[in-house]
Short mmCIF file of C-alpha atoms in Angstrom, two decimals:
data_model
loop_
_atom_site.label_atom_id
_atom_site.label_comp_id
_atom_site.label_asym_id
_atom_site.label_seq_id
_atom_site.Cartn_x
_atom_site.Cartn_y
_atom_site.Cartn_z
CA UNK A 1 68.15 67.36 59.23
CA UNK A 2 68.59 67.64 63.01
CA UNK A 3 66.63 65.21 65.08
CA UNK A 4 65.08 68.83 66.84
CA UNK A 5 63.88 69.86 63.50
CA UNK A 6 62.25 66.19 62.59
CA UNK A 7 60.50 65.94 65.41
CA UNK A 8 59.23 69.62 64.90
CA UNK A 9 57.44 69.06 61.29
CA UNK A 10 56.13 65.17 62.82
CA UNK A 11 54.40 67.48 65.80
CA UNK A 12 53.39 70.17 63.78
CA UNK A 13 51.52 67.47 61.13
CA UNK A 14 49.81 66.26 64.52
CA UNK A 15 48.53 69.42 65.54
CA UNK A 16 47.46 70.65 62.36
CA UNK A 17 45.72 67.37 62.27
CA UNK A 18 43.90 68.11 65.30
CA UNK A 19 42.65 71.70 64.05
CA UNK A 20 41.60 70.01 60.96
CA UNK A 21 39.67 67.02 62.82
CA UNK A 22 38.32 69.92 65.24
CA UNK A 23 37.10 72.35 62.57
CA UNK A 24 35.51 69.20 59.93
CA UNK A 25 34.58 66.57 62.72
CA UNK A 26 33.26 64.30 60.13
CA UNK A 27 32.54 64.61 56.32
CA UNK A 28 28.97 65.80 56.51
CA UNK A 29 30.37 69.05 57.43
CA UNK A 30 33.81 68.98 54.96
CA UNK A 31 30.53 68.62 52.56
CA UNK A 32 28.71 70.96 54.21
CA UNK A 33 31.40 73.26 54.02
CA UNK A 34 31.93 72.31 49.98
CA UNK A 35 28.29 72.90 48.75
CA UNK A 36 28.07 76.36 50.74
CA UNK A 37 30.49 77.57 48.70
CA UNK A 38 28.68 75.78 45.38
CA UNK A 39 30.42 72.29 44.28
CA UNK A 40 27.85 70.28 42.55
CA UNK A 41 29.48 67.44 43.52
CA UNK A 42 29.31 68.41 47.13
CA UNK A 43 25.44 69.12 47.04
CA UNK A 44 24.53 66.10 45.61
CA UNK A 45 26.80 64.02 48.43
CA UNK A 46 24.73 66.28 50.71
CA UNK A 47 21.78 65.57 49.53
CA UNK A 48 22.45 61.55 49.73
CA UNK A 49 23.72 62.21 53.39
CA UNK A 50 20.40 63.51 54.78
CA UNK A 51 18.54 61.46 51.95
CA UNK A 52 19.79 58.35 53.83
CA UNK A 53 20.78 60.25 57.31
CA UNK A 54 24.00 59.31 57.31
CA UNK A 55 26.18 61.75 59.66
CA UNK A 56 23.22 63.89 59.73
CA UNK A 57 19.78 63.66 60.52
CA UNK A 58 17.68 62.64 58.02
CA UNK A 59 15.89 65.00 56.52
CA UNK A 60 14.17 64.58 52.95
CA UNK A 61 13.26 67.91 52.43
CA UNK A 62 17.23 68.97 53.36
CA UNK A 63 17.82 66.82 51.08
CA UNK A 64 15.83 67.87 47.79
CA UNK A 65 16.90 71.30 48.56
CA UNK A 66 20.54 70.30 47.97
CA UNK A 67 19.90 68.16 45.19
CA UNK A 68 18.07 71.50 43.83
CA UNK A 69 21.22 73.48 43.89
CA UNK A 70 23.01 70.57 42.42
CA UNK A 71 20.67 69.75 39.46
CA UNK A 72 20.23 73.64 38.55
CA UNK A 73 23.84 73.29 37.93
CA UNK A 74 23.53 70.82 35.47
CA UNK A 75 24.69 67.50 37.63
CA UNK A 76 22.88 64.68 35.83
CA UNK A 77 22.58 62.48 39.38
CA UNK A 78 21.13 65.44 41.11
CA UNK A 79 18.60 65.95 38.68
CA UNK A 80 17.70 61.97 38.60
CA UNK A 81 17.46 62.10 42.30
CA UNK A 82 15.38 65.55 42.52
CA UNK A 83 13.06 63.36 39.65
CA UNK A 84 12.67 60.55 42.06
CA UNK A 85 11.83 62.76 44.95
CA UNK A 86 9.31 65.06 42.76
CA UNK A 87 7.89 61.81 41.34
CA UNK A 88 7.55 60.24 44.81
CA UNK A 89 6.27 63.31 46.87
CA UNK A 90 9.77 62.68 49.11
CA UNK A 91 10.71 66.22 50.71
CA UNK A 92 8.75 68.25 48.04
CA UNK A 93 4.82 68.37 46.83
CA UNK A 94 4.49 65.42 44.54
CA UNK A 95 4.36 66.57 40.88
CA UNK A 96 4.91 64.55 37.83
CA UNK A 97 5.45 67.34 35.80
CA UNK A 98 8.55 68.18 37.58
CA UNK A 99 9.50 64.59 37.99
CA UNK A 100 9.33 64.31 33.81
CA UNK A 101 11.16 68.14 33.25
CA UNK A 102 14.41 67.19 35.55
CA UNK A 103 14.20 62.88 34.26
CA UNK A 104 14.22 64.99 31.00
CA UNK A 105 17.40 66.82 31.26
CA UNK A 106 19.26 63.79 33.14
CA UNK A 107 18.27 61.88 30.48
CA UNK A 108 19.89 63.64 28.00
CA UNK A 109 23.41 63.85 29.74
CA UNK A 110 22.53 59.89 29.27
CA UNK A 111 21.81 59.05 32.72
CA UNK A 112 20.16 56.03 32.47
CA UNK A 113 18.13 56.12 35.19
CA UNK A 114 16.73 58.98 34.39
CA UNK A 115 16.03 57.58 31.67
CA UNK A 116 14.58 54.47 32.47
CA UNK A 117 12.56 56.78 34.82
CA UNK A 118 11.13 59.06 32.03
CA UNK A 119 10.17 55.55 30.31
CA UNK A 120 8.28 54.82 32.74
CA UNK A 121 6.52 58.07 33.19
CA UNK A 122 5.80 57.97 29.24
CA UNK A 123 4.35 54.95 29.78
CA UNK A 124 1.83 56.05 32.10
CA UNK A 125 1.16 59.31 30.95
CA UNK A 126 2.10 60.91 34.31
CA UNK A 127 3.98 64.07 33.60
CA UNK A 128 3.74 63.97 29.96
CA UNK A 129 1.41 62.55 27.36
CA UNK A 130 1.46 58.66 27.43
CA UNK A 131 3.31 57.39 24.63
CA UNK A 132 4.22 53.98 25.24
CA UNK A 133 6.48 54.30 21.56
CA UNK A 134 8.40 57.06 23.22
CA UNK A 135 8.76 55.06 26.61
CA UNK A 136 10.12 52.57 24.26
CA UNK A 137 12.72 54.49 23.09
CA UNK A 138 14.14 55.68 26.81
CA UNK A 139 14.06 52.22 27.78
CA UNK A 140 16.26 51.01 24.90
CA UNK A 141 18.71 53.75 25.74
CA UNK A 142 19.06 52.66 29.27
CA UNK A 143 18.73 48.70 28.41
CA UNK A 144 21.73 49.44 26.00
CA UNK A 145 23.73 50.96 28.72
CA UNK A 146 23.32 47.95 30.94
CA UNK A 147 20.45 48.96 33.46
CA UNK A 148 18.95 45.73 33.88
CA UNK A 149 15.46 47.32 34.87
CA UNK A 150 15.36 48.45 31.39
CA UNK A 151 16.54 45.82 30.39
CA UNK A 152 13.73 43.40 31.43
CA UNK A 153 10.96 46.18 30.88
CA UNK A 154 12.52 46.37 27.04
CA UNK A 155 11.91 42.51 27.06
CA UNK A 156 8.67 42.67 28.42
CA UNK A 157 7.31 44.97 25.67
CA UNK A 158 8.62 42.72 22.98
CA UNK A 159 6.91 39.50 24.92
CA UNK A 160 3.56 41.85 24.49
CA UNK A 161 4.24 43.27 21.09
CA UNK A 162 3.68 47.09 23.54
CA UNK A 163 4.79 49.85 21.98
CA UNK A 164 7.71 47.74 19.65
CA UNK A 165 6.95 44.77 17.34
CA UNK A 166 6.16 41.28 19.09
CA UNK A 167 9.14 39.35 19.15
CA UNK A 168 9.86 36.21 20.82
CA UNK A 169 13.32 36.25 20.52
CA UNK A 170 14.77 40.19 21.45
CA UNK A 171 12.26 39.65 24.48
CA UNK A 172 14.15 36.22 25.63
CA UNK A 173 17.67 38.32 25.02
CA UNK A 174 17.05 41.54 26.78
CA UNK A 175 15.42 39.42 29.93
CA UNK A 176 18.63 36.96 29.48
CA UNK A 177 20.89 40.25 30.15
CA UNK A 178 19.05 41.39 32.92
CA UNK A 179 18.99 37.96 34.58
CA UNK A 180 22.86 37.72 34.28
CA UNK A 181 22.59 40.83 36.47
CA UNK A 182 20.88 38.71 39.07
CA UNK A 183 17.52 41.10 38.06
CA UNK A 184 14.99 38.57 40.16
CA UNK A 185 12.12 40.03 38.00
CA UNK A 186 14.15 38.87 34.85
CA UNK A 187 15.20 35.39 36.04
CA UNK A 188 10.96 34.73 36.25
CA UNK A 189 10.43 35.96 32.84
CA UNK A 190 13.10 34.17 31.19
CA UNK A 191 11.88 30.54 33.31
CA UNK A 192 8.82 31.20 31.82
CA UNK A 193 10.17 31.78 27.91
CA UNK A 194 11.94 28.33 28.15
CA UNK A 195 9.13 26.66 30.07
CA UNK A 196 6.87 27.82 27.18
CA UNK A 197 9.19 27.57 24.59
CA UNK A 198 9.28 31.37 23.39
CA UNK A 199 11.94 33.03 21.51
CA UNK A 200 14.53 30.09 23.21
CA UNK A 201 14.33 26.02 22.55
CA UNK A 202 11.50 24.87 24.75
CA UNK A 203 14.01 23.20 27.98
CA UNK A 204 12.32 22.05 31.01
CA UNK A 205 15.58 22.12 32.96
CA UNK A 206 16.44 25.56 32.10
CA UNK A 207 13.00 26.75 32.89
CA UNK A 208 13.40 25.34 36.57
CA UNK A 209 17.04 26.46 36.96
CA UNK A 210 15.85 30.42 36.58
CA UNK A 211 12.39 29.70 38.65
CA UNK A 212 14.62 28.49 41.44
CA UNK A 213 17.38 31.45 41.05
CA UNK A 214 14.26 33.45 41.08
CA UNK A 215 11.96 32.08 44.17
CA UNK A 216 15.14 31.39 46.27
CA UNK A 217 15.02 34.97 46.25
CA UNK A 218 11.55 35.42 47.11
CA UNK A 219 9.92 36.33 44.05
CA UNK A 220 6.36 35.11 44.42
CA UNK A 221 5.76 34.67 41.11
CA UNK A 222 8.46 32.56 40.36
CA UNK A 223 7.20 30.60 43.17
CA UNK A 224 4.13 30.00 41.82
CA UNK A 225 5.90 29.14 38.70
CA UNK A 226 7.97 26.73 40.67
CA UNK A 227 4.72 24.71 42.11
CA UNK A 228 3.34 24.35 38.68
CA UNK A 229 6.81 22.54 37.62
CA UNK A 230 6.29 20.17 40.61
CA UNK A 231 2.60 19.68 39.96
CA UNK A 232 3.12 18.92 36.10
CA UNK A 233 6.53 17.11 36.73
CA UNK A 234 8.21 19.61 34.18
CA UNK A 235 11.89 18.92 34.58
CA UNK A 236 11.52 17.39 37.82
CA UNK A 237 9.59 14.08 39.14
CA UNK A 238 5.97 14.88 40.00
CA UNK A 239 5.73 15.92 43.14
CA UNK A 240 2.61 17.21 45.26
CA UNK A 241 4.59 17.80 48.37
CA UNK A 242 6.94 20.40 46.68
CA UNK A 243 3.99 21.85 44.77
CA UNK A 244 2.25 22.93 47.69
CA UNK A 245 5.23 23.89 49.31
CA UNK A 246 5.80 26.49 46.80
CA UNK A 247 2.26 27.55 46.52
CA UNK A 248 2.81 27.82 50.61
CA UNK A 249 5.34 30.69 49.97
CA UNK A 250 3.35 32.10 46.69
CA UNK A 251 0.28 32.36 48.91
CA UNK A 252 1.14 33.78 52.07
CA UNK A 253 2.79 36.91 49.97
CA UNK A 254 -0.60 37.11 48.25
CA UNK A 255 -0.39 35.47 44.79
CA UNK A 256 -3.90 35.12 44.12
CA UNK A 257 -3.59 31.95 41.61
CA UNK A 258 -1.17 30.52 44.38
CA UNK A 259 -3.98 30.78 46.78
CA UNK A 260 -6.19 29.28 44.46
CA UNK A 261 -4.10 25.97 43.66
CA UNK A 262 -3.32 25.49 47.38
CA UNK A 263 -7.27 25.66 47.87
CA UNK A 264 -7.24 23.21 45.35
CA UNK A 265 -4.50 20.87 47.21
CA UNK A 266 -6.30 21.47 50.25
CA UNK A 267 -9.92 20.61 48.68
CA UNK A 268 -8.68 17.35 47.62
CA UNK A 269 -5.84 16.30 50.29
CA UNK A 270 -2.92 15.97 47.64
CA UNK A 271 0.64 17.26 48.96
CA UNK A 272 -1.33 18.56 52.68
CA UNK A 273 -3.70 16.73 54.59
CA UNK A 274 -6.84 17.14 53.11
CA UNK A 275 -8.79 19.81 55.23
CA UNK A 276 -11.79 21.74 54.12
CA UNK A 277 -11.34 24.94 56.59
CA UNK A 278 -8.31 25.43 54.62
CA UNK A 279 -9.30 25.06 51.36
CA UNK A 280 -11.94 27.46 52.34
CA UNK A 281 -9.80 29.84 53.28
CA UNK A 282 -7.57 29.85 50.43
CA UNK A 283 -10.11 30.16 48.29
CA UNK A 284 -11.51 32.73 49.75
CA UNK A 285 -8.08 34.71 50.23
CA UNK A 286 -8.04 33.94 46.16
CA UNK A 287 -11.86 34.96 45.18
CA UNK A 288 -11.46 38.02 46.99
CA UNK A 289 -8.68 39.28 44.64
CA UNK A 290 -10.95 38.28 41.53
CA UNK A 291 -9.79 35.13 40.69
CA UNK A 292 -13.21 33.40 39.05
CA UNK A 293 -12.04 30.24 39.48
CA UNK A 294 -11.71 30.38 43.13
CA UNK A 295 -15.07 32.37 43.29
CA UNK A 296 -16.54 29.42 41.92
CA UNK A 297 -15.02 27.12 43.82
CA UNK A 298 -15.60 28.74 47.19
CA UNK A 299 -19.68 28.63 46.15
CA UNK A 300 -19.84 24.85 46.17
CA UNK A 301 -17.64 25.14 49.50
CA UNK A 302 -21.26 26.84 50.54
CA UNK A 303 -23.23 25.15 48.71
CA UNK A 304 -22.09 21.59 49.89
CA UNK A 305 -21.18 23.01 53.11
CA UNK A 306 -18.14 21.66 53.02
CA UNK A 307 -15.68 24.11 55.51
CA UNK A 308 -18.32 26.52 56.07
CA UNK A 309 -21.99 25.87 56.98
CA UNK A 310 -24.04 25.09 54.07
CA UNK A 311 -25.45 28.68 52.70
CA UNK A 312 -27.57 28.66 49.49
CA UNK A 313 -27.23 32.76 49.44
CA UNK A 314 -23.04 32.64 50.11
CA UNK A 315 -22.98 30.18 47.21
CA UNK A 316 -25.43 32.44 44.42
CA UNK A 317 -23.18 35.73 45.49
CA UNK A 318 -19.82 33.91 44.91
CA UNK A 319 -21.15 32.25 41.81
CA UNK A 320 -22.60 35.91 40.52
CA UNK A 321 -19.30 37.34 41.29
CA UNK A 322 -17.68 34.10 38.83
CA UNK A 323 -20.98 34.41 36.34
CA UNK A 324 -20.09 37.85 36.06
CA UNK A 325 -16.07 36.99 34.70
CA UNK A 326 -18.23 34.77 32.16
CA UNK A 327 -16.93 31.66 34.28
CA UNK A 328 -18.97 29.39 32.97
CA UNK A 329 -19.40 26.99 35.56
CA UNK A 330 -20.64 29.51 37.66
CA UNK A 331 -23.15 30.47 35.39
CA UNK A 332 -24.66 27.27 35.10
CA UNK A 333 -24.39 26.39 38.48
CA UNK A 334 -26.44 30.56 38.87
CA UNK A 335 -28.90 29.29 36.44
CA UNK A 336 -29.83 26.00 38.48
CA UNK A 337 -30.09 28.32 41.61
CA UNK A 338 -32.65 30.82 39.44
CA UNK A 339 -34.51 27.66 38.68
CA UNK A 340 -35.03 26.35 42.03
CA UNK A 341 -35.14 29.90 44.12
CA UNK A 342 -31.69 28.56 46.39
CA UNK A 343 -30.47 31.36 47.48
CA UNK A 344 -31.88 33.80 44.90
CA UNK A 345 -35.74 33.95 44.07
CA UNK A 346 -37.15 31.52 41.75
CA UNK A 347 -36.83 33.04 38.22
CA UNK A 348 -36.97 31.17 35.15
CA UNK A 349 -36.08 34.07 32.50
CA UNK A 350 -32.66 34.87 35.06
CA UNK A 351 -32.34 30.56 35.19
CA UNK A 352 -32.41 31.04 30.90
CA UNK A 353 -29.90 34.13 31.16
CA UNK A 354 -27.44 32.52 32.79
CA UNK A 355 -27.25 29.08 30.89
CA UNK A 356 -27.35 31.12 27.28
CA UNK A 357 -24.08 32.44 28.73
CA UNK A 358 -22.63 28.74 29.99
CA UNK A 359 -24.42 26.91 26.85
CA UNK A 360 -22.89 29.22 24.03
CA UNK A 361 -19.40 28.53 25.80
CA UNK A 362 -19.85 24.90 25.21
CA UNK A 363 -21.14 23.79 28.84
CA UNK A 364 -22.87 20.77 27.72
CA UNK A 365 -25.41 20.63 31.15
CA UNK A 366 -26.62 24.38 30.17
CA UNK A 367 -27.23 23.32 26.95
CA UNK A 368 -29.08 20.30 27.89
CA UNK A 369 -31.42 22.66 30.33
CA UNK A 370 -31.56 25.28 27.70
CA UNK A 371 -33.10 22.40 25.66
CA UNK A 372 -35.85 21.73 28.22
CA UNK A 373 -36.69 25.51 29.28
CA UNK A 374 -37.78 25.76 25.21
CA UNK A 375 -39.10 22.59 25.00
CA UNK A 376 -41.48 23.51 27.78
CA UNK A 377 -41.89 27.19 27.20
CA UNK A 378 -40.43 28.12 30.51
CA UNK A 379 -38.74 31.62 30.73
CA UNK A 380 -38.76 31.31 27.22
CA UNK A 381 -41.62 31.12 24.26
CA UNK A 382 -42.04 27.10 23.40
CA UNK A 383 -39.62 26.05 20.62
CA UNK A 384 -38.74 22.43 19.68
CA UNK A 385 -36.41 23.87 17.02
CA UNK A 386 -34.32 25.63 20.11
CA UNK A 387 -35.13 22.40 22.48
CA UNK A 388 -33.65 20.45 20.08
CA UNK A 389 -31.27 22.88 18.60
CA UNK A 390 -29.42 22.87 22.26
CA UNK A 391 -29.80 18.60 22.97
CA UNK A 392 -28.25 17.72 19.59
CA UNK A 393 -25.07 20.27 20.79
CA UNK A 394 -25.40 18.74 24.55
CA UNK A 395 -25.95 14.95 23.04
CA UNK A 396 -22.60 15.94 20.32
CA UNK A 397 -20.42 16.35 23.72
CA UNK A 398 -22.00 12.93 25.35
CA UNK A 399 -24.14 14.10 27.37
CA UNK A 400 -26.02 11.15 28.44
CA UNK A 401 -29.60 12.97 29.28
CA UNK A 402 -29.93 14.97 25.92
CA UNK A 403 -28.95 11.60 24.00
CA UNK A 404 -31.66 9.87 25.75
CA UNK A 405 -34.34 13.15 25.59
CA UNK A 406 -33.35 12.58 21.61
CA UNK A 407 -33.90 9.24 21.68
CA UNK A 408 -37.35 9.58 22.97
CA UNK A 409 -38.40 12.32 20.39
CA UNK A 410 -37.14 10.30 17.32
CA UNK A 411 -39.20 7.19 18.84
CA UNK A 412 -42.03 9.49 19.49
CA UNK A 413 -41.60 11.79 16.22
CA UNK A 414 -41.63 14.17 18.21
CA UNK A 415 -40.27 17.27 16.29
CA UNK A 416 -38.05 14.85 15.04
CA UNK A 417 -38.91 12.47 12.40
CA UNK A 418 -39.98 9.11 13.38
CA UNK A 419 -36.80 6.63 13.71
CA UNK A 420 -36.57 3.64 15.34
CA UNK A 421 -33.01 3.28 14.29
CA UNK A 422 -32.34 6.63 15.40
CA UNK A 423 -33.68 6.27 18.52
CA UNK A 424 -31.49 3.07 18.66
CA UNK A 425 -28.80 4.92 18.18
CA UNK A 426 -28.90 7.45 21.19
CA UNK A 427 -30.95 5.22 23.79
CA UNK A 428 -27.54 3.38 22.93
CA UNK A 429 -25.14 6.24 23.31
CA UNK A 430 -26.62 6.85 26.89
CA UNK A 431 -26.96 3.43 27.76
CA UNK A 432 -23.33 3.08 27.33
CA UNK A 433 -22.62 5.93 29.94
CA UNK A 434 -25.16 3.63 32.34
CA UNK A 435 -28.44 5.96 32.29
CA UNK A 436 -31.02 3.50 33.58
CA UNK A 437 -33.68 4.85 31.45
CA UNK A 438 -32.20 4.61 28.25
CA UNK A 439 -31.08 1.35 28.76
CA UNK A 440 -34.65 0.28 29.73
CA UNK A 441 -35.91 1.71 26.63
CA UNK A 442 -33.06 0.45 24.77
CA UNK A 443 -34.20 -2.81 25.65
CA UNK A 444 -37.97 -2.35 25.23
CA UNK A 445 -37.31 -1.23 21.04
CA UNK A 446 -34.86 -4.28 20.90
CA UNK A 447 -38.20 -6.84 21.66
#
């Protein structure tokens, strides 16, 4: 070939190169170009293009259009993605129904996230009738194709025994797969089997090693999870520093029991300074998401005024909010603020109400007051039987007043039958815990 003739073809591939970078600038509009003459594949590319506005403005109803012309051509993708956008209101009117009908025919091309997607709709009932069975199902199908979503979800409902039989061990597997996949969701759940010994050997070390993979990824559960190692000195030395450290990152992304347990630290000056504002705070961040405990706690904070100024009425509503989760320190602690009117009106029958809650949960100071309100007929018709009834439960647990109120009656013969020895016996039992006036009267029957 003639050097004229080489040089020819090498400037002729140049300029056609040119017309070809002229006429499809970039590959939005070699796509463009594709899907107006009908390639699936094109559409679909399209669709992602203005789905993410790359090379083109973004555009999310551009883009459910093409995915449209895709998905009515049978493209599984394209029908996964119009799902997601008809599930999600994204460029189209939100509608479940349509969300389910185009998950439904991805699904069965075996796309699994479509299917993992109709799981989940299944599961809800959005779209179609809630069968949690059938959700079941779709997630094994996309668990056993490797989605690790599904794959943790399918280990989930065998953790609950939802829609598949309880079962310790499948659940630890199918999270184990999904954590290999660096799943953060599934790294938590499977800390948690070792740490509590569920479908795996019950290993401390291993439990910490998949709470850490988890919250150094800034799952705040696993965080949370974390703390309680430190706290308990699970698999680590005891340390109240690195609890509340953890609880730290737990609490500012709103994990309620977080909040709660760094109240808690706070309250009580272990791994922080101690500092009441704080604790009040965090228990209030934590009672207003429901958390009983923290409800509780934040109505002694008013009650004591300890952080806040002392409020009789802050305290009753926080403990009525706790009384209400059957909390049973807050109910007692309701029923002493019915008896005295602090913060509530005086009302002996409410005072009653609240400690037959606490009492029949085993609170041994509602039982004891239970024991006097029918001893004395007050917010309830006189009965020994019930007075006494409720002391002998409060005096079982060592309670050191309703061993001494027993003592008395079985020295008196009071409802009780007249026992010197008896009354021996419990001025003793309360002596022992230092009440003053069983020990006098423990030494007055001794004479």
């Amino acid at each position: 070939m003639h050097g004229k003739q080489l040089w020819a073809i090498i400037l002729g591939g140049i300029l056609l190169g040119a017309v070809l970078l002229l006429l499809f600038r970039d590959s939005a509009a070699i796509q463009l170009q594709m899907a107006q003459w009908g390639n699936a594949k094109a559409q679909y590319n399209l669709g992602m293009k203005y789905a993410q506005g790359r090379g083109v403005p973004k555009d999310d109803q551009q883009a459910a259009a093409w995915y449209q012309k895709a998905a009515e051509q049978g493209m599984a993708y394209a029908q996964t993605a119009l799902g997601t956008m008809y599930e999600q209101g994204i460029g189209v009117t939100q509608d479940d129904q349509q969300a389910a009908a185009w998950y439904q025919k991805a699904a069965e091309q075996k796309e699994k996230n479509a299917q993992f997607g109709l799981a989940v709709l299944h599961e809800l009932g959005r779209g179609v009738p809630k069968d949690i069975q059938k959700a079941a199902e779709w997630y094994q199908k996309a668990a056993d194709q490797g989605l690790a979503r599904a794959q943790n979800r399918l280990g989930e409902l065998y953790e609950t025994g939802l829609g598949l039989p309880k079962d310790f061990q499948q659940a630890a597997a199918w999270y184990q797969k999904a954590a290999d996949q660096g799943l953060v969701q599934a790294q938590n759940n499977l800390g948690a089997m070792y740490a509590n010994g569920r479908g795996v050997a019950q290993d401390d070390q291993k439990a910490l090693e998949w709470y850490r993979k988890a919250a150094q990824q800034g799952v705040m559960e696993a965080r949370h999870n974390l703390g309680l190692m430190y706290f308990k000195g699970r698999g680590v030395a005891q340390d109240d520093k690195q609890a509340a450290e953890q609880w730290l990152k737990a609490a500012e992304q709103g994990h309620a029991e977080a909040q709660y347990n760094l109240g808690v630290m706070y309250a009580n000056g272990r791994g922080v300074p101690k500092d009441d504002k704080l604790a009040v705070y965090w228990y209030q961040q934590a009672a207003e998401q429901g958390i009983a405990q923290a409800q509780h706690n934040l109505g002694v904070m008013y009650a004591n005024g300890r952080g806040v100024p002392k409020d009789d009425k802050q305290a009753a509503e926080w403990w009525l909010k706790a009384a209400e989760q059957n909390f049973p320190p807050a109910q007692t602690n309701l029923g002493t603020m019915y008896f005295e009117g602090r913060g509530v009106p005086k009302n002996s029958k409410q005072a009653v109400a609240w400690w037959q809650k606490a009492a029949a949960q085993g609170i041994k100071q509602a039982q004891h007051n239970l024991g006097i309100m029918y001893f004395e007929g007050r917010g309830v018709p006189r009965n020994s039987k019930q007075a006494i009834s409720w002391w002998q439960k409060a005096a079982e647990q060592n309670y050191a007043e309703a061993q001494f109120y027993l003592g008395m009656l079985s020295e008196r013969g009071n409802g009780l039958p007249l026992d010197k020895n008896q009354a021996l016996a419990w001025y003793g039992k309360a002596a022992e815990q230092n009440h003053e006036l069983a020990k006098k009267a423990l030494n007055r029957l001794k004479k």
